[in-house]
Amino acid sequence: MLDQLTNWLEKTGAPAVSLAIDDGHKLHCFNKGVSDLRTQAAVGEETAFQLGSVSKVVTAFALLEALAARGLSVDTPVIAIAPDLKASNEHAFHDVTVRHLLCHTSGLDSQWWVDFGRGDCARRMAARAIASTPLLARPGELFSYSGPGLILAGYLTEALSGVSWEDYVRATCAKYLGDHSISARPEDILLRPSATGYVSRSKEGHGPVAAARWYAPLALSPGGGLVGTTADLARLMRAVRERLQIGLDQANGPVGQVVATIGWRYAGWGLGMARYWLSDGSLCWGHDGTTSGQAYAIRLCARRSETVVVATNAVWAASDLGKLAEAIMETRLGVSDRSFARTSQDALTGYDAWRLPPDQDITGTYVRLNSTMLVQPKSNEELVVDEVFSPQDEANWFGGKAPNGTDRVSDTVRRIGQHSYASTSKEFHFLRHPDDPARIYVHNGMRATVKTHRPWI
């Protein structure tokens, strides 16, 4: 196993990788590389990494624990738990349920970065601000991955439990793990061995660029502010499986749990976790996360009890990290279950009513809260997609100004369907709201962005 990790480090140029495998009976930990290039401290089982969006899995787990303690279901409306959110500007927001938040079908926009400080009212202020933003679509209509949705989930946990989300998460994890490393408080984390993140690999004459040591506004931490060791997270997944309804005999999840996604990135989305196809055609569950120069990935076998958790302190290796976890599942754990073998399907399966007519003009400007995209024709079969991310997003990734942090990113994508385009690393699918043909979206397999008439990028 260490040879496989060594090869992965050589391929990616990452300083370190941490791996925990739960085979259903025993936990196995493997670590390779250094947690900080300046000190050359070796990464070990006790080294904590920032979870990024994998924090959302723990947030979902904590909220479901809090719901169960009150005898409530995942179909409970958000405003029934937090009546102060009734002040939303959108009538449709009153229809959002916990299930919508955890399955990313709430209609809330994808990203939202505002630091409300560390006061006791920070998360309440964030929740009220999120509830007042316009929805992309009505609740339950459209899959679009939403960070704000999980920030609201953290706030609901507070409303149900009467304590802060941070304290509830720590206590809930302790119930299953005893003493553990999972925390959202920098004062806890910085007393432990922890990895320094890096945002760009070595170049001639320059070493890797280190990220800010810590960037996690308190109000937003349910969406990406947790830190923990791979060993503790792997142990926690035993309880998460049951609470998120990922049964060993239910690869497809309970009826109605898995929502249809768009494109080929996922095979559906459940309560807090995505379904992924493995290369052999079988399914697994998981989530990926990136932040502050670090990346995390978890994969849970769909019909067996094994779990793989990996982390690295090189953000450029994020896409390779999930592949590493899946390769370990396939080659080391021998996962080869074709009971739910992958079948060829259209990118918009489940969204037939959202398809565009053949002559629809899809060029123009598309905007979401943290980025702007300009779509222009290059040829009959190709588009040029330019994207600019917000300064808040730059702060999230780098903690400050970084080389090319918010420069325009340009991609050329080729037609692979009537209104679907892809390059080697990206996909874009164009669709429209079935009740409002003038409302056009571009979906990158993860997030939906709405077409606008704003003239600048």
Short mmCIF file of C-alpha atoms in Angstrom, two decimals:
data_model
loop_
_atom_site.label_atom_id
_atom_site.label_comp_id
_atom_site.label_asym_id
_atom_site.label_seq_id
_atom_site.Cartn_x
_atom_site.Cartn_y
_atom_site.Cartn_z
CA MET A 1 0.00 0.00 0.00
CA LEU A 2 2.84 2.40 0.82
CA ASP A 3 4.27 1.78 -2.65
CA GLN A 4 0.93 2.80 -4.18
CA LEU A 5 0.92 6.01 -2.09
CA THR A 6 4.55 6.73 -3.04
CA ASN A 7 3.68 6.38 -6.73
CA TRP A 8 0.68 8.67 -6.25
CA LEU A 9 2.87 11.34 -4.63
CA GLU A 10 5.39 11.11 -7.45
CA LYS A 11 2.64 11.41 -10.05
CA THR A 12 0.86 14.38 -8.45
CA GLY A 13 3.76 16.22 -6.80
CA ALA A 14 1.76 16.46 -3.56
CA PRO A 15 3.76 16.82 -0.32
CA ALA A 16 1.74 14.19 1.56
CA VAL A 17 -1.15 11.77 1.51
CA SER A 18 -3.01 10.17 4.43
CA LEU A 19 -5.13 7.04 4.01
CA ALA A 20 -7.48 5.15 6.33
CA ILE A 21 -9.23 1.92 5.30
CA ASP A 22 -12.02 0.39 7.34
CA ASP A 23 -12.43 -3.18 6.09
CA GLY A 24 -15.56 -3.66 8.20
CA HIS A 25 -13.62 -5.26 11.04
CA LYS A 26 -10.41 -3.30 11.54
CA LEU A 27 -9.02 0.11 10.69
CA HIS A 28 -5.80 0.28 8.66
CA CYS A 29 -3.85 3.55 8.36
CA PHE A 30 -1.11 4.46 5.89
CA ASN A 31 0.68 7.80 5.59
CA LYS A 32 3.38 9.08 3.30
CA GLY A 33 5.17 12.42 2.85
CA VAL A 34 5.46 15.58 4.92
CA SER A 35 2.71 17.68 6.46
CA ASP A 36 4.72 20.92 6.13
CA LEU A 37 7.52 21.49 3.64
CA ARG A 38 9.14 24.11 5.88
CA THR A 39 9.50 21.86 8.92
CA GLN A 40 9.66 18.54 7.02
CA ALA A 41 7.40 17.04 9.70
CA ALA A 42 6.26 13.60 8.59
CA VAL A 43 2.54 13.06 8.15
CA GLY A 44 1.15 10.45 10.53
CA GLU A 45 -2.08 8.87 11.72
CA GLU A 46 -2.57 11.77 14.15
CA THR A 47 -2.16 14.50 11.48
CA ALA A 48 -5.37 16.45 10.90
CA PHE A 49 -6.36 17.76 7.46
CA GLN A 50 -9.04 20.29 6.59
CA LEU A 51 -12.11 18.47 5.31
CA GLY A 52 -13.43 21.21 3.03
CA SER A 53 -16.83 20.15 1.70
CA VAL A 54 -16.54 16.71 3.28
CA SER A 55 -17.61 18.70 6.36
CA LYS A 56 -21.08 18.65 4.79
CA VAL A 57 -21.31 14.90 5.42
CA VAL A 58 -20.68 15.43 9.13
CA THR A 59 -23.13 18.37 9.15
CA ALA A 60 -25.80 16.18 7.55
CA PHE A 61 -25.11 13.43 10.07
CA ALA A 62 -25.35 15.86 13.01
CA LEU A 63 -28.63 17.33 11.75
CA LEU A 64 -30.18 13.90 11.28
CA GLU A 65 -29.08 12.97 14.81
CA ALA A 66 -30.75 16.13 16.13
CA LEU A 67 -33.94 15.39 14.15
CA ALA A 68 -34.07 11.83 15.48
CA ALA A 69 -33.68 13.09 19.05
CA ARG A 70 -36.82 15.22 18.54
CA GLY A 71 -38.76 12.55 16.64
CA LEU A 72 -38.76 14.58 13.41
CA SER A 73 -38.31 13.38 9.82
CA VAL A 74 -36.16 14.63 6.96
CA ASP A 75 -39.31 15.95 5.30
CA THR A 76 -39.82 18.52 8.07
CA PRO A 77 -39.98 22.06 6.59
CA VAL A 78 -37.01 24.28 7.41
CA ILE A 79 -39.25 27.05 8.73
CA ALA A 80 -40.94 24.61 11.14
CA ILE A 81 -37.55 24.17 12.83
CA ALA A 82 -36.39 27.77 12.51
CA PRO A 83 -39.48 30.03 12.34
CA ASP A 84 -37.30 33.14 12.10
CA LEU A 85 -36.52 32.13 8.50
CA LYS A 86 -40.13 32.79 7.51
CA ALA A 87 -38.96 36.32 6.73
CA SER A 88 -37.53 35.00 3.45
CA ASN A 89 -38.19 37.12 0.36
CA GLU A 90 -39.18 33.99 -1.57
CA HIS A 91 -42.57 32.34 -0.96
CA ALA A 92 -41.16 29.11 -2.38
CA PHE A 93 -38.53 29.02 0.36
CA HIS A 94 -41.30 28.05 2.79
CA ASP A 95 -41.53 24.72 0.94
CA VAL A 96 -37.85 23.81 1.54
CA THR A 97 -37.42 20.72 3.71
CA VAL A 98 -34.41 19.15 5.40
CA ARG A 99 -34.34 16.54 2.63
CA HIS A 100 -34.06 19.29 0.02
CA LEU A 101 -31.08 20.81 1.86
CA LEU A 102 -29.21 17.51 2.22
CA CYS A 103 -29.95 16.30 -1.33
CA HIS A 104 -29.07 19.69 -2.89
CA THR A 105 -32.50 20.26 -4.42
CA SER A 106 -33.47 23.27 -2.28
CA GLY A 107 -33.08 25.75 -5.14
CA LEU A 108 -30.52 27.75 -3.15
CA ASP A 109 -27.54 29.11 -5.06
CA SER A 110 -24.25 27.24 -5.00
CA GLN A 111 -21.75 29.41 -3.17
CA TRP A 112 -21.95 32.24 -0.68
CA TRP A 113 -19.02 33.65 1.28
CA VAL A 114 -19.61 36.34 3.89
CA ASP A 115 -17.70 36.50 7.19
CA PHE A 116 -19.99 37.57 10.03
CA GLY A 117 -17.23 37.30 12.62
CA ARG A 118 -17.17 35.04 15.69
CA GLY A 119 -20.11 36.43 17.67
CA ASP A 120 -22.92 34.25 18.96
CA CYS A 121 -25.30 35.62 16.31
CA ALA A 122 -22.99 34.97 13.32
CA ARG A 123 -24.71 31.83 12.07
CA ARG A 124 -28.19 33.26 12.62
CA MET A 125 -27.24 36.29 10.53
CA ALA A 126 -25.87 34.03 7.79
CA ALA A 127 -28.98 31.84 7.80
CA ARG A 128 -31.32 34.81 7.47
CA ALA A 129 -29.23 36.27 4.66
CA ILE A 130 -29.22 32.94 2.79
CA ALA A 131 -32.98 32.56 3.22
CA SER A 132 -33.48 35.95 1.57
CA THR A 133 -31.57 35.13 -1.65
CA PRO A 134 -33.58 34.33 -4.81
CA LEU A 135 -33.97 30.63 -5.59
CA LEU A 136 -32.62 29.07 -8.78
CA ALA A 137 -35.71 26.86 -9.01
CA ARG A 138 -38.55 25.72 -6.78
CA PRO A 139 -37.61 23.26 -4.01
CA GLY A 140 -37.36 19.68 -5.27
CA GLU A 141 -37.17 20.59 -8.97
CA LEU A 142 -33.47 20.78 -9.81
CA PHE A 143 -30.27 19.26 -8.46
CA SER A 144 -27.66 21.97 -7.89
CA TYR A 145 -24.97 21.50 -5.26
CA SER A 146 -25.41 24.19 -2.61
CA GLY A 147 -22.99 25.24 0.11
CA PRO A 148 -25.55 27.64 1.61
CA GLY A 149 -27.98 24.75 1.98
CA LEU A 150 -25.60 23.02 4.39
CA ILE A 151 -24.91 26.25 6.24
CA LEU A 152 -28.65 26.32 6.90
CA ALA A 153 -28.41 22.68 8.00
CA GLY A 154 -25.89 23.74 10.63
CA TYR A 155 -28.22 26.48 11.82
CA LEU A 156 -31.12 24.02 12.07
CA THR A 157 -28.93 21.77 14.23
CA GLU A 158 -28.50 24.68 16.62
CA ALA A 159 -32.23 25.39 16.65
CA LEU A 160 -32.99 21.75 17.47
CA SER A 161 -30.26 21.15 20.03
CA GLY A 162 -30.00 24.50 21.77
CA VAL A 163 -26.19 24.50 21.54
CA SER A 164 -23.75 25.72 18.90
CA TRP A 165 -23.20 23.58 15.82
CA GLU A 166 -19.51 23.27 16.74
CA ASP A 167 -20.31 21.90 20.21
CA TYR A 168 -23.03 19.61 18.92
CA VAL A 169 -20.77 18.13 16.23
CA ARG A 170 -17.95 17.54 18.69
CA ALA A 171 -20.27 15.90 21.24
CA THR A 172 -22.05 13.81 18.60
CA CYS A 173 -18.76 12.53 17.19
CA ALA A 174 -17.52 11.80 20.73
CA LYS A 175 -20.58 9.61 21.30
CA TYR A 176 -19.29 7.26 18.61
CA LEU A 177 -15.52 7.88 18.70
CA GLY A 178 -14.65 8.90 22.25
CA ASP A 179 -11.69 11.27 22.18
CA HIS A 180 -11.31 12.46 18.59
CA SER A 181 -9.81 15.07 16.27
CA ILE A 182 -12.91 16.32 14.42
CA SER A 183 -13.43 19.99 15.21
CA ALA A 184 -14.30 23.36 13.68
CA ARG A 185 -12.47 25.44 16.26
CA PRO A 186 -9.00 26.63 15.22
CA GLU A 187 -7.97 26.89 18.85
CA ASP A 188 -8.49 23.11 19.11
CA ILE A 189 -6.97 22.21 15.77
CA LEU A 190 -3.79 24.26 15.99
CA LEU A 191 -2.83 22.43 19.20
CA ARG A 192 -2.74 19.17 17.23
CA PRO A 193 -0.42 18.01 14.44
CA SER A 194 -2.03 19.42 11.32
CA ALA A 195 -1.16 19.73 7.66
CA THR A 196 -0.23 22.93 5.86
CA GLY A 197 -2.01 23.23 2.52
CA TYR A 198 -0.37 24.15 -0.80
CA VAL A 199 -2.10 25.76 -3.76
CA SER A 200 0.44 25.32 -6.57
CA ARG A 201 3.13 22.77 -7.25
CA SER A 202 6.86 23.49 -7.54
CA LYS A 203 8.07 25.46 -10.54
CA GLU A 204 11.60 26.15 -11.68
CA GLY A 205 13.19 28.37 -9.06
CA HIS A 206 10.09 28.34 -6.85
CA GLY A 207 8.68 25.89 -4.34
CA PRO A 208 4.98 25.13 -3.78
CA VAL A 209 2.89 28.10 -2.66
CA ALA A 210 1.46 27.62 0.83
CA ALA A 211 -2.17 28.52 1.53
CA ALA A 212 -3.40 30.50 4.51
CA ARG A 213 -3.06 28.38 7.63
CA TRP A 214 -6.75 28.75 8.42
CA TYR A 215 -9.72 30.13 6.53
CA ALA A 216 -13.10 29.16 7.87
CA PRO A 217 -15.53 31.94 8.82
CA LEU A 218 -17.52 30.68 11.78
CA ALA A 219 -20.91 31.29 10.17
CA LEU A 220 -19.99 29.19 7.13
CA SER A 221 -18.15 26.32 8.82
CA PRO A 222 -21.01 23.75 8.50
CA GLY A 223 -20.35 23.82 4.75
CA GLY A 224 -16.58 23.37 4.89
CA GLY A 225 -14.89 24.29 8.18
CA LEU A 226 -14.15 20.99 9.87
CA VAL A 227 -10.76 19.41 10.39
CA GLY A 228 -9.97 15.84 11.36
CA THR A 229 -7.72 12.85 10.79
CA THR A 230 -8.56 10.29 8.14
CA ALA A 231 -8.63 7.61 10.86
CA ASP A 232 -11.31 9.38 12.90
CA LEU A 233 -13.42 10.15 9.85
CA ALA A 234 -13.25 6.52 8.70
CA ARG A 235 -14.39 5.36 12.14
CA LEU A 236 -17.26 7.86 12.12
CA MET A 237 -18.53 6.53 8.79
CA ARG A 238 -19.78 3.39 10.58
CA ALA A 239 -22.44 5.51 12.30
CA VAL A 240 -22.93 7.78 9.29
CA ARG A 241 -23.93 4.82 7.12
CA GLU A 242 -26.92 4.06 9.30
CA ARG A 243 -28.05 7.63 9.90
CA LEU A 244 -27.74 8.66 6.22
CA GLN A 245 -29.67 5.51 5.27
CA ILE A 246 -26.83 3.90 3.35
CA GLY A 247 -27.70 0.29 4.14
CA LEU A 248 -25.45 -2.56 3.09
CA ASP A 249 -28.36 -4.16 1.24
CA GLN A 250 -29.61 -0.92 -0.31
CA ALA A 251 -27.19 0.24 -2.98
CA ASN A 252 -29.93 2.38 -4.42
CA GLY A 253 -31.01 3.71 -1.03
CA PRO A 254 -34.60 3.77 0.25
CA VAL A 255 -37.30 4.68 -2.24
CA GLY A 256 -37.28 8.40 -2.90
CA GLN A 257 -33.92 9.01 -1.21
CA VAL A 258 -31.71 9.30 -4.29
CA VAL A 259 -32.41 12.29 -6.53
CA ALA A 260 -31.49 12.49 -10.19
CA THR A 261 -28.43 14.57 -11.03
CA ILE A 262 -27.33 16.09 -14.34
CA GLY A 263 -24.39 14.97 -16.47
CA TRP A 264 -21.98 12.10 -15.70
CA ARG A 265 -20.22 13.31 -12.57
CA TYR A 266 -22.62 11.50 -10.22
CA ALA A 267 -25.00 8.55 -10.28
CA GLY A 268 -27.52 10.38 -8.10
CA TRP A 269 -27.45 12.16 -4.75
CA GLY A 270 -28.71 10.98 -1.37
CA LEU A 271 -28.85 12.44 2.13
CA GLY A 272 -25.51 14.24 2.38
CA MET A 273 -23.62 12.00 -0.05
CA ALA A 274 -23.28 11.40 -3.75
CA ARG A 275 -23.38 8.09 -5.57
CA TYR A 276 -20.41 7.41 -7.83
CA TRP A 277 -19.80 4.88 -10.56
CA LEU A 278 -16.65 2.79 -10.16
CA SER A 279 -14.74 1.87 -13.30
CA ASP A 280 -16.02 -1.72 -13.16
CA GLY A 281 -19.61 -0.49 -13.37
CA SER A 282 -20.53 -0.87 -9.69
CA LEU A 283 -21.62 1.88 -7.31
CA CYS A 284 -20.21 3.50 -4.20
CA TRP A 285 -21.15 6.45 -2.01
CA GLY A 286 -18.93 9.40 -1.19
CA HIS A 287 -18.03 13.05 -1.09
CA ASP A 288 -15.03 15.20 -2.04
CA GLY A 289 -13.80 18.41 -0.46
CA THR A 290 -11.19 21.11 -1.12
CA THR A 291 -10.15 24.22 0.79
CA SER A 292 -7.05 26.18 1.81
CA GLY A 293 -4.67 24.10 -0.28
CA GLN A 294 -6.00 20.75 0.96
CA ALA A 295 -8.29 18.03 -0.33
CA TYR A 296 -10.28 15.18 1.19
CA ALA A 297 -12.26 12.27 -0.27
CA ILE A 298 -14.40 9.53 1.24
CA ARG A 299 -15.80 6.45 -0.49
CA LEU A 300 -18.17 3.90 1.05
CA CYS A 301 -18.89 0.57 -0.63
CA ALA A 302 -22.57 0.45 -1.56
CA ARG A 303 -23.31 -3.19 -0.71
CA ARG A 304 -20.40 -3.97 1.59
CA SER A 305 -19.07 -2.46 4.80
CA GLU A 306 -15.69 -1.14 3.60
CA THR A 307 -14.79 2.57 3.72
CA VAL A 308 -11.83 4.44 2.23
CA VAL A 309 -10.82 7.93 3.42
CA VAL A 310 -7.92 9.88 1.90
CA ALA A 311 -6.52 13.39 2.35
CA THR A 312 -3.69 15.43 0.86
CA ASN A 313 -2.19 18.87 1.39
CA ALA A 314 -2.04 19.71 -2.32
CA VAL A 315 -5.20 21.28 -3.75
CA TRP A 316 -4.11 20.66 -7.36
CA ALA A 317 -4.29 16.90 -6.65
CA ALA A 318 -7.96 17.05 -5.60
CA SER A 319 -9.34 15.35 -8.72
CA ASP A 320 -6.73 12.60 -8.43
CA LEU A 321 -7.61 12.00 -4.78
CA GLY A 322 -11.09 10.64 -5.46
CA LYS A 323 -9.62 8.43 -8.17
CA LEU A 324 -7.08 7.12 -5.66
CA ALA A 325 -9.85 6.24 -3.19
CA GLU A 326 -11.81 4.43 -5.90
CA ALA A 327 -8.71 2.60 -7.17
CA ILE A 328 -8.04 1.36 -3.64
CA MET A 329 -11.61 0.12 -3.36
CA GLU A 330 -11.31 -1.77 -6.62
CA THR A 331 -7.77 -3.12 -6.44
CA ARG A 332 -7.15 -3.51 -2.72
CA LEU A 333 -10.63 -4.30 -1.44
CA GLY A 334 -11.76 -6.27 -4.48
CA VAL A 335 -15.01 -4.39 -4.95
CA SER A 336 -16.60 -5.85 -8.06
CA ASP A 337 -20.34 -5.95 -7.56
CA ARG A 338 -22.23 -5.72 -10.82
CA SER A 339 -25.66 -6.08 -9.23
CA PHE A 340 -26.19 -2.41 -10.04
CA ALA A 341 -23.96 -2.23 -13.10
CA ARG A 342 -23.69 1.07 -14.90
CA THR A 343 -25.82 1.51 -17.97
CA SER A 344 -25.41 4.07 -20.71
CA GLN A 345 -27.65 7.04 -20.10
CA ASP A 346 -28.30 10.53 -21.37
CA ALA A 347 -26.89 13.48 -19.43
CA LEU A 348 -30.40 14.81 -18.75
CA THR A 349 -32.02 11.54 -17.70
CA GLY A 350 -34.69 12.54 -15.20
CA TYR A 351 -34.94 16.04 -16.65
CA ASP A 352 -36.73 15.43 -19.96
CA ALA A 353 -39.06 18.40 -19.44
CA TRP A 354 -36.03 20.69 -19.10
CA ARG A 355 -34.58 19.96 -22.56
CA LEU A 356 -34.03 22.85 -24.97
CA PRO A 357 -35.37 22.92 -28.53
CA PRO A 358 -32.69 22.30 -31.19
CA ASP A 359 -32.61 25.93 -32.37
CA GLN A 360 -32.24 27.48 -28.89
CA ASP A 361 -29.55 30.18 -28.62
CA ILE A 362 -27.39 29.25 -25.61
CA THR A 363 -24.68 31.90 -25.97
CA GLY A 364 -24.52 34.76 -23.51
CA THR A 365 -23.71 35.49 -19.84
CA TYR A 366 -24.59 33.18 -16.96
CA VAL A 367 -24.31 34.30 -13.32
CA ARG A 368 -24.38 32.68 -9.89
CA LEU A 369 -23.38 34.14 -6.53
CA ASN A 370 -19.65 33.41 -6.80
CA SER A 371 -18.89 33.37 -10.53
CA THR A 372 -19.79 34.72 -13.96
CA MET A 373 -19.59 32.67 -17.17
CA LEU A 374 -19.51 33.96 -20.73
CA VAL A 375 -20.49 31.39 -23.39
CA GLN A 376 -19.49 32.17 -26.98
CA PRO A 377 -19.50 30.10 -30.19
CA LYS A 378 -16.17 28.97 -31.63
CA SER A 379 -17.51 26.77 -34.42
CA ASN A 380 -20.62 24.76 -35.20
CA GLU A 381 -19.41 22.08 -32.82
CA GLU A 382 -17.45 24.05 -30.21
CA LEU A 383 -18.02 26.69 -27.54
CA VAL A 384 -15.62 28.90 -25.60
CA VAL A 385 -16.58 29.21 -21.93
CA ASP A 386 -14.88 31.98 -19.94
CA GLU A 387 -15.39 31.99 -16.16
CA VAL A 388 -14.39 34.51 -13.50
CA PHE A 389 -14.71 33.68 -9.80
CA SER A 390 -15.51 36.18 -7.06
CA PRO A 391 -12.93 37.67 -4.65
CA GLN A 392 -14.72 35.83 -1.82
CA ASP A 393 -14.02 32.55 -3.57
CA GLU A 394 -10.37 33.51 -3.88
CA ALA A 395 -10.25 34.11 -0.12
CA ASN A 396 -11.84 30.72 0.49
CA TRP A 397 -9.25 28.90 -1.57
CA PHE A 398 -6.15 30.90 -0.77
CA GLY A 399 -6.88 33.10 2.24
CA GLY A 400 -5.72 36.12 0.25
CA LYS A 401 -4.37 37.14 -3.12
CA ALA A 402 -2.78 34.24 -4.97
CA PRO A 403 -1.21 33.94 -8.44
CA ASN A 404 -4.01 33.87 -11.02
CA GLY A 405 -6.54 33.39 -8.21
CA THR A 406 -9.40 35.25 -9.91
CA ASP A 407 -8.10 35.57 -13.44
CA ARG A 408 -10.44 34.58 -16.25
CA VAL A 409 -10.43 30.82 -16.88
CA SER A 410 -11.11 29.89 -20.50
CA ASP A 411 -12.13 26.45 -21.80
CA THR A 412 -13.02 25.18 -25.24
CA VAL A 413 -15.67 22.46 -25.11
CA ARG A 414 -16.99 20.27 -27.91
CA ARG A 415 -20.54 19.18 -28.57
CA ILE A 416 -21.33 15.67 -27.29
CA GLY A 417 -25.12 15.94 -27.34
CA GLN A 418 -27.83 18.27 -28.60
CA HIS A 419 -27.07 20.85 -25.91
CA SER A 420 -24.25 19.12 -24.05
CA TYR A 421 -20.57 19.98 -24.37
CA ALA A 422 -17.38 18.65 -22.77
CA SER A 423 -13.60 18.87 -22.66
CA THR A 424 -11.21 16.43 -21.03
CA SER A 425 -11.95 17.90 -17.60
CA LYS A 426 -15.28 19.77 -17.82
CA GLU A 427 -18.86 19.28 -18.94
CA PHE A 428 -21.65 21.77 -19.62
CA HIS A 429 -25.32 20.98 -20.18
CA PHE A 430 -27.84 23.62 -21.20
CA LEU A 431 -31.49 23.40 -20.14
CA ARG A 432 -34.52 25.57 -19.41
CA HIS A 433 -37.17 25.70 -16.73
CA PRO A 434 -40.23 23.74 -17.93
CA ASP A 435 -42.63 26.43 -16.64
CA ASP A 436 -40.59 29.40 -17.87
CA PRO A 437 -38.97 28.79 -21.29
CA ALA A 438 -37.11 32.10 -21.07
CA ARG A 439 -35.20 30.92 -17.99
CA ILE A 440 -32.09 29.20 -19.38
CA TYR A 441 -29.45 27.40 -17.28
CA VAL A 442 -25.99 25.97 -17.84
CA HIS A 443 -25.19 23.02 -15.56
CA ASN A 444 -21.65 21.73 -15.10
CA GLY A 445 -22.72 18.42 -13.60
CA MET A 446 -22.57 19.92 -10.15
CA ARG A 447 -24.04 23.43 -10.13
CA ALA A 448 -26.67 25.27 -12.16
CA THR A 449 -26.04 28.83 -13.33
CA VAL A 450 -28.77 31.08 -14.73
CA LYS A 451 -28.51 33.07 -17.96
CA THR A 452 -28.76 36.81 -17.46
CA HIS A 453 -28.65 39.99 -19.54
CA ARG A 454 -25.80 41.47 -17.51
CA PRO A 455 -23.40 42.87 -20.14
CA TRP A 456 -20.09 42.40 -18.33
CA ILE A 457 -18.10 39.45 -17.04
#
